[in-house]
Amino acid sequence: MMTDKLSNLVAIVGKQRNFFQTGKTKEITFRLQQLKILKQAILENEKAIFQALQADLQKPEVESYISEIKVTQEIDYAIKHLKNWHKPKQVAVPWQLFSYSARIHPEPLGVVLIIGAWNYPFNLITAPLVGAIAAGNCTILKPSEIAVHTSNLLAEIIGKYFHPDYITVVEGGVETSQKLLTEKFDHIFFTGSKSVGKIIMEVAAKNLTPITLELGGKSPCIVDTEINLEHTARRIVWGKFLNAGQTCIAPDYLLVDQKIKQDLINSMKKCLIKFYGDNPETSPDYARIINQKQFDRLANLIKDGEIIIGGETNSGERYIAPTLLNHVSLTDAVMQEEIFGPILPIIEYTDITEAIALINSRPKPLALYLFTQNKKLQKQVLQETSSGGFCINDTMLQFGVPSLPFGGVGNSGIGSYHGQASFDTFSHYKSVLKNSFWLDLNWRYAPYKGKLSFLKRLLG
Ligand code: NAD
């Protein structure tokens, strides 16, 4: 079935193009109906989705619910706002063009490709799909082959609820992705690593295909002294160890004011025990590393610095304990590459300018977290750093607010989505100027003799 699809790629894309040409996907009633079908598909298959995520990542149901199933929130938001987003917007014209009117019309792009990563394998395919449907496109979905159970399930669900000429899943790994990329798409939406992002951009350039790149990086988390210690510890531990740290916007490392460092460490240790017990390996609420390759990479990173708590591993189970690291060096691998696992290095600073300088000396992160009640400090860090998103006194939840565009800047990505940003990503905003026939002044027509001085006065 999978290979069939791969050898028929040209035909699949061709059929989607033909379907797009019928104009059906441009109808708002059709789009709304398809969004409702997507929601229904998710709700009716909730149990199977939980099971697939459990099989891939041993993801606890609560985590799957919040971070994968609740993509339905994006659907509800799109259903609620679609008519408004889709409405052409009238804009002003210069007074000299008083007989004209100007509008901006969003229109769908055509046939789009969505490529997903393995860490939130259901959400990272379906969330952009909401935007593609809302904007009126046909879509080919390529889930990550690494989260194989979720990929299979997505293919099954999408195949059952949608016609393949409209939306279809093409499963497979790098080869499949590469084959897909030889086709001409009207947009490529990619979630994944920086290195593959570069490949996508290079291939897309050959066809002048617009792209969105949702990448990763090292997201810092600054902790000042003016905080509620217990709340701070809980929110950091939750954001870091959810999905065993395999989250693109997880706090990658802490930058802590040295005056509060030991208190924060003590509080986080208590919190870890409260969340996952004395032995997190036996906790039903703690996920596993996706595969052996990632496990080996992470097990190696633990060797850097000094373990405060955690550090235990079980290769057969692909288990890595939630680990806090002290005394890491900025040149250690754990501080050079995106961690993307349950390891949290803690670095202290004596003055906030040191923390800001460190962040600014590195590629722009996808998220930046700041814990402080000090408004002046909030303003300073916000103004003096650049990051895809910024979250004060919490972690991760910026991802769950549909009215906030989600995306990176610089090395952490290009473009954004969620809420209206998803609709915008998969739309072209067509500028439309309209004249009428009741007047046709001749100031712009040849012969130009004697018209320049008048034009200078008219146009200022
Ligand atoms: P990856 O780049 O290895 O793979 C992503 C997708 O690209 C997969 O579907 C894969 O099949 C495909 N792919 C892999 N190699 C390819 C190639 N040579 N040519 C074409 N396609 C190829 O990423 P991953 O390991 O699945 O995900 C981890 C990365 O994703 C991390 O860096 C993480 O930060 C990032 N991420 C970002 C977000 C975000 O929203 N910004 C979300 C999740 C993950």
PDB file of C-alpha atoms in Angstrom, residues 218 304-306 325-336 345-347 358 362:
ATOM      1  CA  LYS A 218      18.394  25.506  22.634  1.00  0.00           C
ATOM      2  CA  ASP A 304      28.974  16.179  30.858  1.00  0.00           C
ATOM      3  CA  GLY A 305      29.023  18.131  34.139  1.00  0.00           C
ATOM      4  CA  GLU A 306      27.992  16.732  37.499  1.00  0.00           C
ATOM      5  CA  LEU A 325      23.208  18.716  35.744  1.00  0.00           C
ATOM      6  CA  ASN A 326      25.532  21.093  37.567  1.00  0.00           C
ATOM      7  CA  HIS A 327      28.872  22.590  36.576  1.00  0.00           C
ATOM      8  CA  VAL A 328      28.621  22.077  32.835  1.00  0.00           C
ATOM      9  CA  SER A 329      30.976  23.966  30.576  1.00  0.00           C
ATOM     10  CA  LEU A 330      29.637  25.999  27.663  1.00  0.00           C
ATOM     11  CA  THR A 331      31.856  23.954  25.377  1.00  0.00           C
ATOM     12  CA  ASP A 332      30.412  20.599  26.561  1.00  0.00           C
ATOM     13  CA  ALA A 333      28.241  18.773  24.009  1.00  0.00           C
ATOM     14  CA  VAL A 334      25.239  19.197  26.324  1.00  0.00           C
ATOM     15  CA  MET A 335      25.598  22.982  25.935  1.00  0.00           C
ATOM     16  CA  GLN A 336      26.399  22.889  22.234  1.00  0.00           C
ATOM     17  CA  PRO A 345      21.925  21.762  32.793  1.00  0.00           C
ATOM     18  CA  ILE A 346      21.866  24.524  35.404  1.00  0.00           C
ATOM     19  CA  ILE A 347      24.164  27.492  34.906  1.00  0.00           C
ATOM     20  CA  LEU A 358      25.199  34.369  26.686  1.00  0.00           C
ATOM     21  CA  ARG A 362      24.147  31.936  20.398  1.00  0.00           C
TER      22      ARG A 362
END
